[in-house]
Amino acid sequence: METELFYLGLYLCSLVSMVHVPNEKETLNFRDKLAFLKSPKSVRIICFGAVVNLLLLLFFLLAVDFKVLLLNFSYLDMVDPEKIGISSYPILVLYKKTVIINAILCFFFFGFLSTLKLKHVAYFKWIYFFIGVFFWIYLLGNNSRTSGLIWVGLLGAIFLFTTPSKWQKAKMFMIVCLIAMSYMSALQGRQKYQQGISQIPRNISLIQSTGMDEIKFYARNIFGGAWVFSEAKDMNGDYPEKYKVLSFSPFPSSIDNFSSYLKYQNRISVFEPYSANVEVYHFGGGYILLYFLILLIGLSLLNKTIKENRFIGYLMALPAYLFFIAYQQYPLRSNFRYFFISIILCFIFLKLKAKTKPNTI
């Protein structure tokens, strides 16, 4: 019964957040709103971003322990800043924590720059492609189910910036297949406890022997968070107050020192943590209300931003989408900061937009 009530609260937040959102007709179609990306200034900024991204990646590669990247000797070593050797570099820790969003944008900008008939952008587009592929391999080695998600950036770029044709549809189909393969490879690696980049070929080869039972396993895994809730609500849920407060923090551990409280994190098993919903449920009534209130405010801001400018809105909502993908599977601290990022971006955008509108008498 508690499971149904909790999820009912989430659904009500989603419905109420759409109230009072203006339903105005857009004067420009979706593609027209992307025209600003093709301005010389925007192209220069995008190219400059490629250089900055490449420098950060080079620093990351110089600092990281390749033995851990190539072969994990224990579960999830690749996501531990201390284990991979970058814990003493706060900028690199932040860079690693934004891998998914960064890689999605890299593929998106690669697809966008590929449509421009400008010779000087060729090098920059391939920088974005290289970074996107590197992080795709990194996530595959980490057996992350989000490894395929980053190709959505390229999928979106092809859809938005190219004219429909059989070749473009074929490319989009191949990317969808790549996304599915990445997801299945990650799950195979988790089943066999094979972590690390060196294990990727073996994990992919195991997909060939997929039977009906494996297909059911892939499908069930997508919705596994709901069962995690129903199981874990009756298990241990004791947390210190500082753990509860810092679980809502948008800051990295290097600032708020949350890493020292990880020992209080409860898990169903070594390989299965409590989801964000389970943790909030165990935090108590006050934190449940806070959780729903933040979701309600955040979703309202996201809806209003998307109504103002669909492209900008979806771009700013991207971190929030990642939260909603992960909140069923991972603790609150792991992904709620993504939702906060979207809230901040949308709030700033709406305030700036309001200032530019002419006053009406």
Tab-separated table of C-alpha atoms in Angstrom:
chain	number	residue	atom	x	y	z
A	1	MET	CA	0.000	0.000	0.000
A	2	GLU	CA	2.868	2.397	0.816
A	3	THR	CA	4.319	1.862	-2.658
A	4	GLU	CA	1.062	2.821	-4.361
A	5	LEU	CA	0.611	5.924	-2.177
A	6	PHE	CA	4.162	7.120	-2.807
A	7	TYR	CA	3.891	6.768	-6.573
A	8	LEU	CA	0.438	8.366	-6.486
A	9	GLY	CA	2.129	11.405	-4.924
A	10	LEU	CA	4.639	11.507	-7.775
A	11	TYR	CA	1.898	11.344	-10.397
A	12	LEU	CA	-0.105	14.092	-8.662
A	13	CYS	CA	2.993	16.317	-8.639
A	14	SER	CA	3.352	15.777	-12.380
A	15	LEU	CA	-0.292	16.673	-13.046
A	16	VAL	CA	-0.443	19.704	-10.748
A	17	SER	CA	2.810	21.088	-12.190
A	18	MET	CA	1.037	21.550	-15.538
A	19	VAL	CA	-1.616	23.854	-14.049
A	20	HIS	CA	-1.315	27.571	-14.939
A	21	VAL	CA	1.202	26.888	-17.699
A	22	PRO	CA	0.211	29.264	-20.555
A	23	ASN	CA	-0.978	27.441	-23.645
A	24	GLU	CA	0.072	29.935	-26.312
A	25	LYS	CA	0.576	29.187	-29.979
A	26	GLU	CA	4.215	29.307	-31.015
A	27	THR	CA	5.064	31.865	-33.677
A	28	LEU	CA	8.084	29.937	-34.885
A	29	ASN	CA	8.343	26.277	-35.654
A	30	PHE	CA	10.832	24.069	-33.877
A	31	ARG	CA	13.492	24.190	-36.585
A	32	ASP	CA	13.321	27.980	-36.901
A	33	LYS	CA	14.188	28.312	-33.229
A	34	LEU	CA	17.473	26.519	-33.893
A	35	ALA	CA	18.629	29.174	-36.336
A	36	PHE	CA	20.627	31.012	-33.671
A	37	LEU	CA	23.021	28.044	-33.468
A	38	LYS	CA	24.147	28.737	-37.033
A	39	SER	CA	25.197	32.321	-36.320
A	40	PRO	CA	28.981	32.939	-36.517
A	41	LYS	CA	29.106	33.821	-32.804
A	42	SER	CA	27.368	30.594	-31.746
A	43	VAL	CA	29.623	28.492	-33.992
A	44	ARG	CA	32.732	30.135	-32.473
A	45	ILE	CA	31.474	29.405	-28.949
A	46	ILE	CA	30.745	25.772	-29.856
A	47	CYS	CA	34.224	25.362	-31.378
A	48	PHE	CA	35.817	26.980	-28.330
A	49	GLY	CA	33.883	24.520	-26.154
A	50	ALA	CA	35.461	21.642	-28.086
A	51	VAL	CA	38.969	22.895	-27.247
A	52	VAL	CA	38.157	23.334	-23.537
A	53	ASN	CA	36.574	19.877	-23.453
A	54	LEU	CA	39.600	18.311	-25.108
A	55	LEU	CA	41.996	19.937	-22.619
A	56	LEU	CA	39.947	18.645	-19.683
A	57	LEU	CA	39.936	15.161	-21.215
A	58	LEU	CA	43.722	15.248	-21.656
A	59	PHE	CA	44.189	16.270	-18.007
A	60	PHE	CA	41.787	13.470	-17.054
A	61	LEU	CA	43.798	10.910	-19.035
A	62	LEU	CA	47.064	12.096	-17.485
A	63	ALA	CA	45.694	11.753	-13.950
A	64	VAL	CA	43.625	8.579	-14.231
A	65	ASP	CA	44.807	5.065	-13.322
A	66	PHE	CA	44.488	3.039	-16.535
A	67	LYS	CA	44.724	-0.255	-14.656
A	68	VAL	CA	41.347	0.491	-13.096
A	69	LEU	CA	39.836	1.626	-16.392
A	70	LEU	CA	40.975	-1.468	-18.254
A	71	LEU	CA	39.907	-3.983	-15.621
A	72	ASN	CA	37.901	-3.439	-12.435
A	73	PHE	CA	38.883	-5.769	-9.632
A	74	SER	CA	35.856	-4.818	-7.543
A	75	TYR	CA	32.395	-3.510	-8.334
A	76	LEU	CA	32.132	0.103	-9.588
A	77	ASP	CA	35.779	1.075	-9.143
A	78	MET	CA	35.546	3.213	-12.273
A	79	VAL	CA	33.063	5.606	-10.688
A	80	ASP	CA	35.164	6.144	-7.561
A	81	PRO	CA	37.336	9.309	-7.980
A	82	GLU	CA	39.785	7.997	-5.398
A	83	LYS	CA	40.165	4.577	-7.019
A	84	ILE	CA	40.826	6.004	-10.487
A	85	GLY	CA	43.264	8.578	-9.122
A	86	ILE	CA	41.535	11.940	-9.633
A	87	SER	CA	40.194	12.624	-6.114
A	88	SER	CA	42.794	15.363	-5.537
A	89	TYR	CA	41.618	17.303	-8.622
A	90	PRO	CA	38.145	18.832	-7.929
A	91	ILE	CA	37.767	20.030	-11.534
A	92	LEU	CA	38.390	16.513	-12.870
A	93	VAL	CA	35.958	15.049	-10.336
A	94	LEU	CA	33.270	17.437	-11.602
A	95	TYR	CA	34.251	16.594	-15.191
A	96	LYS	CA	33.762	12.890	-14.505
A	97	LYS	CA	30.433	13.475	-12.777
A	98	THR	CA	29.084	15.240	-15.883
A	99	VAL	CA	30.123	12.450	-18.262
A	100	ILE	CA	26.593	11.597	-19.436
A	101	ILE	CA	25.422	15.159	-20.125
A	102	ASN	CA	28.788	16.104	-21.600
A	103	ALA	CA	28.855	13.098	-23.940
A	104	ILE	CA	25.278	13.715	-25.120
A	105	LEU	CA	26.184	17.324	-25.967
A	106	CYS	CA	29.410	16.200	-27.680
A	107	PHE	CA	27.502	13.933	-30.061
A	108	PHE	CA	24.833	16.601	-30.545
A	109	PHE	CA	27.398	19.250	-31.507
A	110	PHE	CA	29.235	16.748	-33.727
A	111	GLY	CA	25.986	16.148	-35.606
A	112	PHE	CA	25.284	19.882	-35.806
A	113	LEU	CA	28.773	20.873	-37.029
A	114	SER	CA	28.661	18.067	-39.603
A	115	THR	CA	25.803	19.878	-41.334
A	116	LEU	CA	27.782	23.106	-41.747
A	117	LYS	CA	29.719	23.509	-45.002
A	118	LEU	CA	32.604	25.264	-43.271
A	119	LYS	CA	36.125	23.879	-43.531
A	120	HIS	CA	37.358	25.440	-40.306
A	121	VAL	CA	34.841	23.529	-38.153
A	122	ALA	CA	35.891	20.073	-39.391
A	123	TYR	CA	38.613	19.630	-36.760
A	124	PHE	CA	36.312	20.775	-33.957
A	125	LYS	CA	33.510	18.401	-34.904
A	126	TRP	CA	35.907	15.452	-34.801
A	127	ILE	CA	37.111	16.581	-31.361
A	128	TYR	CA	33.524	16.316	-30.156
A	129	PHE	CA	33.147	12.913	-31.796
A	130	PHE	CA	36.344	11.583	-30.204
A	131	ILE	CA	35.292	12.757	-26.732
A	132	GLY	CA	31.804	11.275	-27.165
A	133	VAL	CA	33.198	7.892	-28.253
A	134	PHE	CA	35.730	7.856	-25.402
A	135	PHE	CA	33.033	8.393	-22.788
A	136	TRP	CA	30.766	5.858	-24.481
A	137	ILE	CA	33.566	3.279	-24.109
A	138	TYR	CA	34.192	4.464	-20.544
A	139	LEU	CA	30.535	3.931	-19.610
A	140	LEU	CA	30.423	0.552	-21.382
A	141	GLY	CA	33.448	-0.560	-19.379
A	142	ASN	CA	31.673	0.585	-16.247
A	143	ASN	CA	28.638	-1.518	-17.265
A	144	SER	CA	26.483	1.591	-17.103
A	145	ARG	CA	23.005	1.212	-18.568
A	146	THR	CA	23.233	4.853	-19.618
A	147	SER	CA	26.078	4.074	-22.034
A	148	GLY	CA	23.704	3.994	-24.997
A	149	LEU	CA	21.858	7.086	-23.842
A	150	ILE	CA	24.639	9.424	-24.998
A	151	TRP	CA	23.980	8.474	-28.646
A	152	VAL	CA	20.605	10.193	-28.297
A	153	GLY	CA	22.555	13.434	-28.798
A	154	LEU	CA	23.562	12.382	-32.316
A	155	LEU	CA	20.101	10.979	-32.964
A	156	GLY	CA	18.582	14.351	-32.090
A	157	ALA	CA	21.082	16.253	-34.243
A	158	ILE	CA	20.323	14.108	-37.295
A	159	PHE	CA	16.588	14.571	-36.756
A	160	LEU	CA	16.810	18.349	-36.238
A	161	PHE	CA	19.468	19.461	-38.706
A	162	THR	CA	19.088	17.165	-41.717
A	163	THR	CA	16.375	16.687	-44.310
A	164	PRO	CA	14.505	13.364	-44.152
A	165	SER	CA	15.905	10.752	-46.520
A	166	LYS	CA	16.376	6.999	-46.649
A	167	TRP	CA	20.045	7.396	-45.699
A	168	GLN	CA	19.263	9.589	-42.685
A	169	LYS	CA	16.576	7.154	-41.540
A	170	ALA	CA	19.062	4.308	-41.930
A	171	LYS	CA	21.603	6.166	-39.770
A	172	MET	CA	18.980	6.790	-37.119
A	173	PHE	CA	18.026	3.105	-37.145
A	174	MET	CA	21.679	2.084	-36.740
A	175	ILE	CA	22.060	4.452	-33.783
A	176	VAL	CA	18.950	2.965	-32.139
A	177	CYS	CA	20.497	-0.502	-32.581
A	178	LEU	CA	23.731	0.812	-31.038
A	179	ILE	CA	21.794	2.144	-28.056
A	180	ALA	CA	20.100	-1.243	-27.556
A	181	MET	CA	23.426	-3.087	-27.892
A	182	SER	CA	25.047	-0.797	-25.307
A	183	TYR	CA	22.227	-1.446	-22.832
A	184	MET	CA	22.415	-5.220	-23.298
A	185	SER	CA	26.226	-5.246	-23.080
A	186	ALA	CA	26.092	-3.371	-19.774
A	187	LEU	CA	23.600	-5.851	-18.323
A	188	GLN	CA	25.677	-8.805	-19.504
A	189	GLY	CA	28.718	-7.338	-17.756
A	190	ARG	CA	26.728	-6.876	-14.565
A	191	GLN	CA	25.511	-10.475	-14.629
A	192	LYS	CA	29.012	-11.864	-15.130
A	193	TYR	CA	30.706	-9.266	-12.870
A	194	GLN	CA	32.990	-8.289	-15.743
A	195	GLN	CA	33.946	-4.649	-15.335
A	196	GLY	CA	36.533	-2.661	-17.256
A	197	ILE	CA	37.135	-1.591	-20.852
A	198	SER	CA	39.008	-4.830	-21.615
A	199	GLN	CA	35.830	-6.810	-20.880
A	200	ILE	CA	33.614	-4.987	-23.408
A	201	PRO	CA	34.207	-7.391	-26.371
A	202	ARG	CA	33.359	-10.371	-24.171
A	203	ASN	CA	30.184	-8.737	-22.886
A	204	ILE	CA	29.067	-7.913	-26.433
A	205	SER	CA	29.766	-11.462	-27.596
A	206	LEU	CA	27.464	-12.800	-24.866
A	207	ILE	CA	24.528	-10.921	-26.403
A	208	GLN	CA	24.569	-13.347	-29.363
A	209	SER	CA	23.336	-16.162	-27.128
A	210	THR	CA	20.320	-14.129	-25.994
A	211	GLY	CA	17.227	-16.266	-25.495
A	212	MET	CA	13.698	-15.522	-24.343
A	213	ASP	CA	14.743	-15.539	-20.671
A	214	GLU	CA	17.426	-12.950	-21.383
A	215	ILE	CA	14.962	-10.758	-23.292
A	216	LYS	CA	12.637	-10.857	-20.283
A	217	PHE	CA	15.587	-9.932	-18.063
A	218	TYR	CA	16.416	-6.907	-20.247
A	219	ALA	CA	12.807	-5.741	-20.203
A	220	ARG	CA	12.313	-6.225	-16.455
A	221	ASN	CA	15.527	-4.369	-15.668
A	222	ILE	CA	14.126	-1.141	-17.122
A	223	PHE	CA	11.358	-1.123	-14.504
A	224	GLY	CA	13.384	-2.711	-11.717
A	225	GLY	CA	13.164	0.358	-9.519
A	226	ALA	CA	9.496	-0.216	-8.734
A	227	TRP	CA	10.305	-3.656	-7.308
A	228	VAL	CA	13.259	-2.210	-5.401
A	229	PHE	CA	10.802	0.105	-3.648
A	230	SER	CA	8.346	-2.656	-2.761
A	231	GLU	CA	11.175	-4.818	-1.366
A	232	ALA	CA	13.261	-2.190	0.408
A	233	LYS	CA	10.437	-0.330	2.180
A	234	ASP	CA	10.310	-3.181	4.735
A	235	MET	CA	14.105	-3.353	5.133
A	236	ASN	CA	16.489	-1.285	7.241
A	237	GLY	CA	16.111	2.471	6.722
A	238	ASP	CA	18.154	4.151	9.455
A	239	TYR	CA	20.094	7.236	8.373
A	240	PRO	CA	21.827	10.041	10.307
A	241	GLU	CA	20.281	13.470	9.850
A	242	LYS	CA	23.332	14.815	8.024
A	243	TYR	CA	23.044	12.036	5.434
A	244	LYS	CA	19.407	12.997	4.769
A	245	VAL	CA	20.182	16.699	4.380
A	246	LEU	CA	23.227	16.193	2.158
A	247	SER	CA	21.304	13.771	-0.052
A	248	PHE	CA	19.418	16.836	-1.331
A	249	SER	CA	22.633	18.814	-1.859
A	250	PRO	CA	23.475	19.841	-5.456
A	251	PHE	CA	27.170	20.223	-4.604
A	252	PRO	CA	29.957	17.673	-5.232
A	253	SER	CA	31.400	15.758	-2.272
A	254	SER	CA	34.594	17.795	-2.482
A	255	ILE	CA	32.526	20.750	-1.210
A	256	ASP	CA	29.954	19.277	1.192
A	257	ASN	CA	31.962	16.166	2.246
A	258	PHE	CA	29.121	13.717	1.588
A	259	SER	CA	31.627	10.954	0.803
A	260	SER	CA	32.310	10.581	4.540
A	261	TYR	CA	28.641	9.576	5.017
A	262	LEU	CA	28.555	6.893	2.302
A	263	LYS	CA	29.082	4.245	4.985
A	264	TYR	CA	25.483	4.882	6.122
A	265	GLN	CA	24.062	4.071	2.685
A	266	ASN	CA	21.724	1.065	2.754
A	267	ARG	CA	21.561	-1.456	-0.067
A	268	ILE	CA	19.415	-4.447	-0.959
A	269	SER	CA	22.613	-6.239	-1.967
A	270	VAL	CA	26.208	-5.371	-2.827
A	271	PHE	CA	25.135	-4.721	-6.403
A	272	GLU	CA	21.741	-3.124	-5.776
A	273	PRO	CA	21.401	0.150	-3.849
A	274	TYR	CA	18.194	1.660	-2.547
A	275	SER	CA	16.552	3.904	-5.116
A	276	ALA	CA	15.934	7.623	-4.567
A	277	ASN	CA	12.275	6.933	-3.769
A	278	VAL	CA	13.133	4.279	-1.191
A	279	GLU	CA	15.600	6.566	0.569
A	280	VAL	CA	13.120	9.450	0.733
A	281	TYR	CA	10.469	7.060	2.064
A	282	HIS	CA	12.799	5.979	4.884
A	283	PHE	CA	13.867	9.581	5.587
A	284	GLY	CA	10.401	10.279	7.007
A	285	GLY	CA	7.310	12.403	6.410
A	286	GLY	CA	9.033	15.810	6.450
A	287	TYR	CA	11.525	14.797	3.784
A	288	ILE	CA	8.798	13.174	1.678
A	289	LEU	CA	6.897	16.488	1.634
A	290	LEU	CA	10.127	18.366	0.790
A	291	TYR	CA	10.827	15.911	-2.044
A	292	PHE	CA	7.354	16.310	-3.549
A	293	LEU	CA	7.477	20.110	-3.132
A	294	ILE	CA	10.805	20.385	-4.975
A	295	LEU	CA	9.501	18.094	-7.725
A	296	LEU	CA	6.342	20.189	-8.046
A	297	ILE	CA	8.238	23.496	-8.276
A	298	GLY	CA	10.872	22.068	-10.599
A	299	LEU	CA	8.400	20.455	-13.000
A	300	SER	CA	6.386	23.692	-13.149
A	301	LEU	CA	9.521	25.637	-14.120
A	302	LEU	CA	10.436	23.026	-16.719
A	303	ASN	CA	6.967	23.123	-18.262
A	304	LYS	CA	6.961	26.927	-18.448
A	305	THR	CA	10.437	27.000	-19.993
A	306	ILE	CA	9.496	24.464	-22.660
A	307	LYS	CA	6.411	26.543	-23.483
A	308	GLU	CA	8.556	29.667	-23.858
A	309	ASN	CA	11.110	28.034	-26.163
A	310	ARG	CA	10.862	24.349	-26.933
A	311	PHE	CA	14.482	23.840	-27.943
A	312	ILE	CA	15.977	25.822	-25.032
A	313	GLY	CA	13.467	24.194	-22.699
A	314	TYR	CA	14.354	20.650	-23.702
A	315	LEU	CA	18.059	21.444	-23.519
A	316	MET	CA	17.712	22.835	-19.991
A	317	ALA	CA	15.459	19.949	-18.999
A	318	LEU	CA	18.069	17.392	-20.091
A	319	PRO	CA	19.623	17.016	-16.598
A	320	ALA	CA	16.129	16.538	-15.137
A	321	TYR	CA	15.404	13.788	-17.674
A	322	LEU	CA	18.546	12.009	-16.519
A	323	PHE	CA	17.250	12.232	-12.953
A	324	PHE	CA	13.944	10.627	-13.921
A	325	ILE	CA	15.801	7.845	-15.721
A	326	ALA	CA	18.028	7.140	-12.710
A	327	TYR	CA	15.841	7.841	-9.663
A	328	GLN	CA	14.260	4.367	-9.821
A	329	GLN	CA	17.675	2.693	-9.756
A	330	TYR	CA	20.059	4.815	-7.686
A	331	PRO	CA	20.138	6.695	-4.355
A	332	LEU	CA	18.865	10.253	-4.115
A	333	ARG	CA	22.347	11.748	-3.852
A	334	SER	CA	23.473	10.124	-7.108
A	335	ASN	CA	21.009	11.901	-9.365
A	336	PHE	CA	18.857	14.538	-7.620
A	337	ARG	CA	21.530	17.163	-8.324
A	338	TYR	CA	20.675	16.809	-12.027
A	339	PHE	CA	17.144	17.935	-11.240
A	340	PHE	CA	18.501	20.907	-9.281
A	341	ILE	CA	20.647	21.894	-12.269
A	342	SER	CA	17.553	22.021	-14.493
A	343	ILE	CA	15.636	24.035	-11.888
A	344	ILE	CA	18.422	26.643	-11.673
A	345	LEU	CA	18.826	26.896	-15.449
A	346	CYS	CA	15.080	27.245	-16.063
A	347	PHE	CA	14.658	29.806	-13.269
A	348	ILE	CA	17.447	31.993	-14.706
A	349	PHE	CA	16.070	31.658	-18.236
A	350	LEU	CA	12.524	32.632	-17.214
A	351	LYS	CA	13.785	35.645	-15.242
A	352	LEU	CA	15.879	36.868	-18.177
A	353	LYS	CA	12.990	36.241	-20.565
A	354	ALA	CA	10.606	38.249	-18.362
A	355	LYS	CA	12.989	41.229	-18.377
A	356	THR	CA	13.134	41.297	-22.168
A	357	LYS	CA	9.355	41.364	-22.632
A	358	PRO	CA	7.844	44.825	-23.161
A	359	ASN	CA	5.750	46.175	-20.298
A	360	THR	CA	2.039	46.183	-20.984
A	361	ILE	CA	-0.338	48.881	-19.670
